[in-house]
CSV table of C-alpha atoms in Angstrom, one decimal:
chain,number,residue,atom,x,y,z
A,20,UNK,CA,100.0,82.1,114.7
A,21,UNK,CA,101.7,80.7,111.6
A,22,UNK,CA,101.2,82.7,108.3
A,23,UNK,CA,98.9,81.0,105.8
A,24,UNK,CA,99.0,80.4,102.2
A,25,UNK,CA,96.5,79.2,99.5
A,26,UNK,CA,98.0,77.4,96.6
A,27,UNK,CA,95.5,77.1,93.7
A,28,UNK,CA,95.6,73.8,91.7
A,29,UNK,CA,94.0,73.5,88.3
A,30,UNK,CA,94.3,70.6,85.7
A,31,UNK,CA,97.5,71.1,83.7
A,32,UNK,CA,99.5,72.8,86.6
A,33,UNK,CA,103.1,72.4,86.5
A,34,UNK,CA,103.8,69.7,89.2
A,35,UNK,CA,107.3,70.9,90.2
A,36,UNK,CA,106.2,74.4,90.8
A,37,UNK,CA,103.3,73.3,92.9
A,38,UNK,CA,104.9,70.6,95.0
A,39,UNK,CA,108.3,72.4,95.5
A,40,UNK,CA,106.6,75.6,96.5
A,41,UNK,CA,104.2,73.8,99.0
A,42,UNK,CA,107.1,71.8,100.4
A,43,UNK,CA,109.3,74.8,101.0
A,44,UNK,CA,106.3,76.9,102.5
A,45,UNK,CA,105.6,74.0,105.0
A,46,UNK,CA,109.3,73.7,105.8
A,47,UNK,CA,109.1,77.4,106.7
A,48,UNK,CA,106.3,76.9,109.0
A,49,UNK,CA,103.6,78.4,106.7
A,50,UNK,CA,100.2,76.7,107.0
A,51,UNK,CA,99.5,75.7,103.4
A,52,UNK,CA,96.1,74.8,101.9
A,53,UNK,CA,96.1,73.3,98.4
A,54,UNK,CA,92.9,74.0,96.9
A,55,UNK,CA,91.5,72.5,93.7
A,56,UNK,CA,90.1,75.0,91.2
A,57,UNK,CA,87.4,72.6,90.1
A,58,UNK,CA,86.9,70.6,93.3
A,59,UNK,CA,88.8,68.4,95.8
A,60,UNK,CA,89.2,65.5,93.3
A,61,UNK,CA,92.6,64.5,92.1
A,62,UNK,CA,94.2,67.0,89.6
A,63,UNK,CA,96.1,65.7,86.6
A,64,UNK,CA,99.1,68.0,86.2
A,65,UNK,CA,101.0,68.8,83.0
A,66,UNK,CA,103.4,65.8,83.2
A,67,UNK,CA,100.6,63.4,84.1
A,68,UNK,CA,101.5,63.4,87.9
A,69,UNK,CA,98.4,63.3,90.1
A,70,UNK,CA,97.9,65.6,93.0
A,71,UNK,CA,95.1,65.5,95.6
A,72,UNK,CA,94.0,69.0,96.9
A,73,UNK,CA,93.6,69.4,100.5
A,74,UNK,CA,90.2,71.2,99.8
A,75,UNK,CA,88.0,72.5,97.0
A,76,UNK,CA,88.5,76.1,96.3
A,77,UNK,CA,84.9,76.8,96.8
A,78,UNK,CA,85.2,75.3,100.5
A,79,UNK,CA,88.0,77.9,101.4
A,80,UNK,CA,87.4,80.9,99.0
A,81,UNK,CA,85.9,83.0,101.9
A,82,UNK,CA,88.9,82.4,104.2
A,83,UNK,CA,91.7,85.0,104.5
A,84,UNK,CA,95.1,83.9,103.5
A,85,UNK,CA,98.4,85.8,104.0
A,86,UNK,CA,99.5,84.6,100.4
A,87,UNK,CA,97.7,83.3,97.4
A,88,UNK,CA,100.1,81.3,95.2
A,89,UNK,CA,99.4,80.4,91.6
A,90,UNK,CA,101.6,77.7,89.9
A,91,UNK,CA,102.4,77.6,86.2
A,92,UNK,CA,101.7,75.0,83.6
A,93,UNK,CA,100.0,76.7,80.7
A,94,UNK,CA,96.7,74.9,80.8
A,95,UNK,CA,96.3,75.4,84.6
A,96,UNK,CA,97.4,78.9,84.5
A,97,UNK,CA,94.8,79.6,81.6
A,98,UNK,CA,92.0,78.1,83.7
A,99,UNK,CA,92.9,80.4,86.6
A,100,UNK,CA,93.3,83.4,84.4
A,101,UNK,CA,89.7,82.8,83.0
A,102,UNK,CA,88.0,82.2,86.2
A,103,UNK,CA,85.7,85.0,87.6
A,104,UNK,CA,86.0,83.5,91.1
A,105,UNK,CA,89.8,83.9,91.1
A,106,UNK,CA,89.5,87.4,89.9
A,107,UNK,CA,87.4,88.3,92.8
A,108,UNK,CA,89.8,86.4,95.2
A,109,UNK,CA,92.8,88.1,93.8
A,110,UNK,CA,91.2,91.6,93.7
A,111,UNK,CA,90.3,91.2,97.4
A,112,UNK,CA,93.8,89.9,98.2
A,113,UNK,CA,95.4,92.8,96.5
A,114,UNK,CA,93.0,95.5,98.0
A,115,UNK,CA,94.0,94.2,101.6
A,116,UNK,CA,97.7,94.4,100.8
A,117,UNK,CA,98.3,90.7,101.2
A,118,UNK,CA,100.9,88.6,99.2
A,119,UNK,CA,100.0,87.3,95.7
A,120,UNK,CA,102.6,85.1,94.1
A,121,UNK,CA,102.7,83.5,90.7
A,122,UNK,CA,105.3,81.4,88.8
A,123,UNK,CA,105.9,80.5,85.1
A,124,UNK,CA,102.8,80.9,83.3
A,125,UNK,CA,100.9,81.8,86.4
A,126,UNK,CA,101.4,85.5,86.0
A,127,UNK,CA,99.1,85.5,83.0
A,128,UNK,CA,96.2,85.4,85.7
A,129,UNK,CA,97.6,88.7,87.1
A,130,UNK,CA,97.4,90.3,83.7
A,131,UNK,CA,94.0,88.9,82.8
A,132,UNK,CA,92.5,89.8,86.2
A,133,UNK,CA,94.1,93.3,86.3
A,134,UNK,CA,96.3,92.7,89.3
A,135,UNK,CA,99.6,94.3,90.2
A,136,UNK,CA,99.5,97.0,87.5
A,137,UNK,CA,102.6,99.3,87.7
A,138,UNK,CA,104.6,96.4,89.4
A,139,UNK,CA,107.8,94.7,88.3
A,140,UNK,CA,107.0,91.1,87.3
A,141,UNK,CA,108.7,88.1,85.5
A,142,UNK,CA,107.2,84.9,84.0
A,143,UNK,CA,108.1,82.0,81.7
A,144,UNK,CA,109.9,83.5,78.8
A,145,UNK,CA,107.3,82.2,76.2
A,146,UNK,CA,104.6,84.2,78.1
A,147,UNK,CA,106.6,87.5,78.1
A,148,UNK,CA,104.7,89.0,75.1
A,149,UNK,CA,101.3,88.1,76.6
A,150,UNK,CA,102.3,89.8,80.0
A,151,UNK,CA,103.5,93.0,78.1
A,152,UNK,CA,100.1,93.4,76.4
A,153,UNK,CA,98.4,96.6,77.8
A,154,UNK,CA,101.8,97.8,79.1
A,155,UNK,CA,100.9,97.4,82.7
A,156,UNK,CA,104.1,96.0,84.0
A,157,UNK,CA,107.7,96.5,84.0
A,158,UNK,CA,109.0,93.1,82.8
A,159,UNK,CA,112.3,91.6,84.3
A,160,UNK,CA,114.2,88.5,83.5
A,161,UNK,CA,115.4,87.9,87.2
A,162,UNK,CA,114.7,84.3,88.7
A,163,UNK,CA,112.4,85.9,91.2
A,164,UNK,CA,111.0,89.4,91.3
A,165,UNK,CA,109.5,90.7,94.4
A,166,UNK,CA,107.8,94.2,94.1
A,167,UNK,CA,105.8,95.0,97.3
A,168,UNK,CA,103.4,92.2,97.9
A,169,UNK,CA,103.8,90.7,94.4
A,170,UNK,CA,106.1,87.7,94.0
A,171,UNK,CA,106.7,86.3,90.4
A,172,UNK,CA,109.2,83.8,89.2
A,173,UNK,CA,110.2,82.1,85.8
A,174,UNK,CA,109.6,78.4,85.8
A,175,UNK,CA,110.3,74.9,87.2
A,176,UNK,CA,114.1,75.6,87.6
A,177,UNK,CA,113.3,78.7,89.8
A,178,UNK,CA,110.6,77.0,91.9
A,179,UNK,CA,113.1,76.7,95.0
A,180,UNK,CA,114.1,80.3,94.6
A,181,UNK,CA,110.3,81.2,94.5
A,182,UNK,CA,109.5,79.1,97.4
A,183,UNK,CA,112.3,80.6,99.6
A,184,UNK,CA,111.4,84.1,98.5
A,185,UNK,CA,107.9,83.4,99.8
A,186,UNK,CA,109.1,82.1,103.1
A,187,UNK,CA,111.3,85.2,103.5
A,188,UNK,CA,108.2,87.4,102.6
A,189,UNK,CA,106.1,85.7,105.2
A,190,UNK,CA,108.5,84.6,107.8
A,191,UNK,CA,111.7,86.8,107.4
A,192,UNK,CA,115.4,86.2,106.3
A,193,UNK,CA,116.2,84.2,109.2
A,194,UNK,CA,113.5,81.6,108.6
A,195,UNK,CA,114.5,81.5,104.8
A,196,UNK,CA,118.1,80.7,105.8
A,197,UNK,CA,116.9,78.1,108.3
A,198,UNK,CA,114.9,76.4,105.5
A,199,UNK,CA,117.6,76.7,102.8
A,200,UNK,CA,120.6,75.3,104.9
A,201,UNK,CA,119.3,71.8,105.5
A,202,UNK,CA,118.1,71.4,102.1
A,203,UNK,CA,121.7,72.1,101.0
A,204,UNK,CA,120.5,75.2,99.0
A,205,UNK,CA,122.7,78.1,98.5
A,206,UNK,CA,121.9,81.3,96.7
């Protein structure tokens, strides 16, 4: 059975981080559900690109996913960081030892919801100070940081690295290489 991933989409999400991550995961034979934080209607992203979620988050929130992915885009990330239902979802995911991934401003949700304390993380450079509040993390400036089941990344320019890191986490190094090669991607 293919691993599963839930990508949470909120208004103001960074479209490159969302679409590239979803695309790479699907190329890696991961069954991806894009769920709208506020329903299944079209979501206007940070650069006015419109994306239609597969489902409303409320319709899939009780399902178990091997990975939960939080794209960046400051407005979208802040909505996710302020959502009580996302807090419950992430707490459950963390307690079950499943993958939680966030890119760009997305890691702000980890901090606000008390997720991944003691782990190494990264984020968009402008959110570094926010991530360091409370001294819960070891902050790194690598393109992608994997610490146990927590995967974080820096921004739009690292979205391919982020997606491939998730494929490797969920499907192994061989699958990562099989996805990267036909895209003419090299580390």
